[in-house]
mmCIF file of C-alpha atoms in Angstrom:
data_model
loop_
_atom_site.group_PDB
_atom_site.id
_atom_site.type_symbol
_atom_site.label_atom_id
_atom_site.label_comp_id
_atom_site.label_asym_id
_atom_site.label_seq_id
_atom_site.Cartn_x
_atom_site.Cartn_y
_atom_site.Cartn_z
ATOM 1 C CA MET A 1 20.355 125.965 0.390
ATOM 2 C CA THR A 2 22.264 129.285 0.732
ATOM 3 C CA SER A 3 25.777 129.738 0.805
ATOM 4 C CA ASP A 4 27.917 130.838 3.741
ATOM 5 C CA ASN A 5 28.658 134.170 2.078
ATOM 6 C CA ASN A 6 25.939 136.042 3.686
ATOM 7 C CA SER A 7 27.131 134.964 7.210
ATOM 8 C CA SER A 8 27.941 137.782 9.687
ATOM 9 C CA ASP A 9 31.507 136.462 10.425
ATOM 10 C CA PRO A 10 33.859 138.677 8.942
ATOM 11 C CA ASN A 11 36.776 135.919 9.396
ATOM 12 C CA LYS A 12 35.056 133.437 7.375
ATOM 13 C CA LYS A 13 36.471 132.803 4.095
ATOM 14 C CA LYS A 14 34.320 133.083 1.151
ATOM 15 C CA ILE A 15 33.517 129.830 -0.836
ATOM 16 C CA LEU A 16 31.198 130.999 -3.559
ATOM 17 C CA PRO A 17 30.921 134.510 -5.243
ATOM 18 C CA GLU A 18 28.435 136.794 -3.888
ATOM 19 C CA ASN A 19 24.657 136.505 -4.849
ATOM 20 C CA TRP A 20 25.374 132.748 -5.677
ATOM 21 C CA ASP A 21 22.652 130.491 -4.320
ATOM 22 C CA ILE A 22 23.291 126.887 -5.251
ATOM 23 C CA ASP A 23 20.884 124.014 -4.331
ATOM 24 C CA PHE A 24 23.132 120.751 -3.568
ATOM 25 C CA LYS A 25 20.197 118.664 -2.921
ATOM 26 C CA PRO A 26 20.085 116.961 -6.370
ATOM 27 C CA LEU A 27 23.853 116.225 -6.128
ATOM 28 C CA HIS A 28 23.425 114.638 -2.591
ATOM 29 C CA GLN A 29 20.425 112.634 -3.653
ATOM 30 C CA PHE A 30 22.571 111.424 -6.693
ATOM 31 C CA MET A 31 25.482 110.458 -4.342
ATOM 32 C CA ASP A 32 23.050 108.703 -1.861
ATOM 33 C CA ARG A 33 21.768 106.708 -4.773
ATOM 34 C CA MET A 34 25.247 105.739 -5.970
ATOM 35 C CA ASP A 35 26.118 104.718 -2.497
ATOM 36 C CA SER A 36 23.105 102.460 -2.328
ATOM 37 C CA LEU A 37 23.994 101.002 -5.716
ATOM 38 C CA PHE A 38 27.287 100.123 -4.613
ATOM 39 C CA ASN A 39 26.457 98.852 -1.182
ATOM 40 C CA HIS A 40 23.723 96.714 -2.696
ATOM 41 C CA SER A 41 26.148 95.384 -5.504
ATOM 42 C CA PHE A 42 28.970 94.469 -2.853
ATOM 43 C CA LYS A 43 26.311 92.729 -0.790
ATOM 44 C CA GLN A 44 25.527 90.420 -3.776
ATOM 45 C CA ILE A 45 29.110 89.924 -4.461
ATOM 46 C CA ASN A 46 29.527 88.923 -0.848
ATOM 47 C CA GLY A 47 26.731 86.552 -0.893
ATOM 48 C CA HIS A 48 27.428 84.574 -4.063
ATOM 49 C CA VAL A 49 31.165 84.873 -4.681
ATOM 50 C CA LEU A 50 33.021 85.215 -1.252
ATOM 51 C CA HIS A 51 30.613 83.114 0.757
ATOM 52 C CA PRO A 52 29.058 80.556 -1.686
ATOM 53 C CA PHE A 53 26.838 78.866 0.772
ATOM 54 C CA TYR A 54 25.587 79.743 4.137
ATOM 55 C CA VAL A 55 27.164 78.477 7.046
ATOM 56 C CA ASP A 56 26.209 78.942 10.808
ATOM 57 C CA THR A 57 28.060 78.077 13.887
ATOM 58 C CA ILE A 58 26.433 77.280 16.971
ATOM 59 C CA GLU A 59 28.083 76.807 20.472
ATOM 60 C CA THR A 60 26.730 74.714 23.205
ATOM 61 C CA ASP A 61 28.194 73.599 26.478
ATOM 62 C CA GLN A 62 29.312 70.147 24.987
ATOM 63 C CA ALA A 63 30.067 70.995 21.283
ATOM 64 C CA MET A 64 30.349 73.296 18.417
ATOM 65 C CA ILE A 65 27.699 72.679 15.828
ATOM 66 C CA VAL A 66 28.489 73.922 12.190
ATOM 67 C CA LYS A 67 25.446 74.073 9.826
ATOM 68 C CA ALA A 68 25.894 74.423 6.044
ATOM 69 C CA GLU A 69 22.881 74.911 3.799
ATOM 70 C CA LEU A 70 23.441 72.537 0.676
ATOM 71 C CA PRO A 71 20.331 72.089 -1.109
ATOM 72 C CA GLY A 72 20.449 69.794 -4.006
ATOM 73 C CA TYR A 73 23.747 68.247 -3.044
ATOM 74 C CA THR A 74 24.343 64.572 -2.362
ATOM 75 C CA ARG A 75 26.735 63.107 0.214
ATOM 76 C CA GLU A 76 29.036 62.026 -2.626
ATOM 77 C CA GLN A 77 29.478 65.718 -3.767
ATOM 78 C CA ILE A 78 30.591 66.928 -0.208
ATOM 79 C CA GLU A 79 34.059 66.556 1.197
ATOM 80 C CA LEU A 80 34.971 67.489 4.743
ATOM 81 C CA GLU A 81 38.628 68.136 5.635
ATOM 82 C CA ILE A 82 39.881 68.676 9.288
ATOM 83 C CA ILE A 83 43.175 70.712 9.534
ATOM 84 C CA GLY A 84 43.987 71.264 13.204
ATOM 85 C CA ASN A 85 41.216 73.781 14.456
ATOM 86 C CA ARG A 86 39.779 74.332 11.009
ATOM 87 C CA LEU A 87 37.135 72.506 9.202
ATOM 88 C CA LYS A 88 36.977 72.814 5.413
ATOM 89 C CA ILE A 89 33.766 71.855 3.645
ATOM 90 C CA VAL A 90 34.123 71.535 -0.232
ATOM 91 C CA VAL A 91 31.114 70.867 -2.420
ATOM 92 C CA GLU A 92 31.327 70.056 -6.312
ATOM 93 C CA ASN A 93 28.807 69.503 -8.893
ATOM 94 C CA THR A 94 29.563 68.250 -12.306
ATOM 95 C CA VAL A 95 27.018 68.625 -15.081
ATOM 96 C CA SER A 96 27.103 66.823 -18.340
ATOM 97 C CA ASP A 97 25.071 67.756 -21.362
ATOM 98 C CA GLU A 98 25.132 65.571 -24.498
ATOM 99 C CA LEU A 99 23.503 66.488 -27.837
ATOM 100 C CA HIS A 100 23.405 63.773 -30.680
ATOM 101 C CA SER A 101 22.103 64.277 -34.252
ATOM 102 C CA ASP A 102 22.732 62.512 -37.690
ATOM 103 C CA SER A 103 25.449 64.902 -38.477
ATOM 104 C CA PHE A 104 27.140 65.619 -35.303
ATOM 105 C CA SER A 105 27.615 64.881 -31.754
ATOM 106 C CA LYS A 106 28.298 67.490 -28.943
ATOM 107 C CA LYS A 107 29.072 67.103 -25.328
ATOM 108 C CA GLU A 108 29.423 69.788 -22.752
ATOM 109 C CA LEU A 109 30.888 69.314 -19.174
ATOM 110 C CA SER A 110 30.808 72.068 -16.498
ATOM 111 C CA THR A 111 32.134 71.851 -12.975
ATOM 112 C CA GLU A 112 31.193 73.970 -10.081
ATOM 113 C CA LYS A 113 33.241 74.000 -6.975
ATOM 114 C CA LYS A 114 32.453 75.858 -3.620
ATOM 115 C CA GLU A 115 34.196 75.779 -0.482
ATOM 116 C CA ARG A 116 34.132 77.338 3.040
ATOM 117 C CA THR A 117 36.836 77.109 5.775
ATOM 118 C CA ILE A 118 35.462 77.674 9.365
ATOM 119 C CA THR A 119 38.042 78.117 12.352
ATOM 120 C CA ILE A 120 37.022 76.630 15.686
ATOM 121 C CA PRO A 121 38.757 77.868 18.924
ATOM 122 C CA PHE A 122 40.151 74.420 19.678
ATOM 123 C CA ASN A 123 41.579 71.540 17.812
ATOM 124 C CA ILE A 124 38.997 69.466 16.235
ATOM 125 C CA PRO A 125 38.844 65.753 17.411
ATOM 126 C CA LYS A 126 38.767 63.828 14.202
ATOM 127 C CA LYS A 127 37.274 60.323 15.549
ATOM 128 C CA GLU A 128 34.478 62.054 17.762
ATOM 129 C CA THR A 129 33.395 64.622 15.259
ATOM 130 C CA LYS A 130 30.087 63.461 13.416
ATOM 131 C CA ALA A 131 28.540 64.699 10.275
ATOM 132 C CA THR A 132 24.952 64.244 8.958
ATOM 133 C CA LEU A 133 23.126 65.636 5.697
ATOM 134 C CA GLU A 134 19.287 65.990 6.038
ATOM 135 C CA LYS A 135 16.966 67.951 3.738
ATOM 136 C CA GLY A 136 19.868 69.938 2.394
ATOM 137 C CA ILE A 137 21.271 70.878 5.687
ATOM 138 C CA LEU A 138 24.957 69.530 6.503
ATOM 139 C CA ALA A 139 25.308 69.428 10.259
ATOM 140 C CA ILE A 140 28.730 68.791 11.712
ATOM 141 C CA THR A 141 28.952 68.304 15.670
ATOM 142 C CA ILE A 142 32.456 68.963 17.183
ATOM 143 C CA PRO A 143 32.545 67.887 20.791
ATOM 144 C CA LYS A 144 34.443 69.987 23.185
ATOM 145 C CA LEU A 145 36.924 67.470 24.489
ATOM 146 C CA ASN A 146 39.956 68.467 26.905
ATOM 147 C CA THR A 147 39.357 72.121 26.148
ATOM 148 C CA ASN A 148 41.650 73.799 28.491
ATOM 149 C CA ARG A 149 39.784 77.052 28.784
ATOM 150 C CA HIS A 150 40.378 79.181 31.931
ATOM 151 C CA PHE A 151 38.725 82.548 32.577
ATOM 152 C CA LEU A 152 40.905 85.122 34.153
ATOM 153 C CA ASP A 153 39.779 87.666 36.935
ATOM 154 C CA ILE A 154 40.577 91.386 36.224
ATOM 155 C CA GLU A 155 42.429 93.091 38.948
#
């Protein structure tokens, strides 16, 4: 890469001294690798910390269906809460590990809690909403009852 010092435009400001020819390609490659590293790292953080389990929302004419991937969790470990037009899914797993010997006894207890809140564009009818858990997939069907949706014409 050559500098702009050799350009024929006399009004151009000289950036580098004359006869200086610097190849910035290695610097650009390094910056690209750093960008890639940070982008990959933040995707990992986003996948594991900010969104602890995958949730998909599907809209049909009759209902909103929320599917959460919760492999390894039982019904007793899952809590569903409806707050107006929001659905809160909380999963909690407690692991207990005990070690006994003749001279000592050790017990470790750890709790992992993950949660997601999904906003639906209408209030969620509590009695009509159904949830099922099959093969690690939690499916919540929220019927569209009395949704007062109107479409406006643009003048």
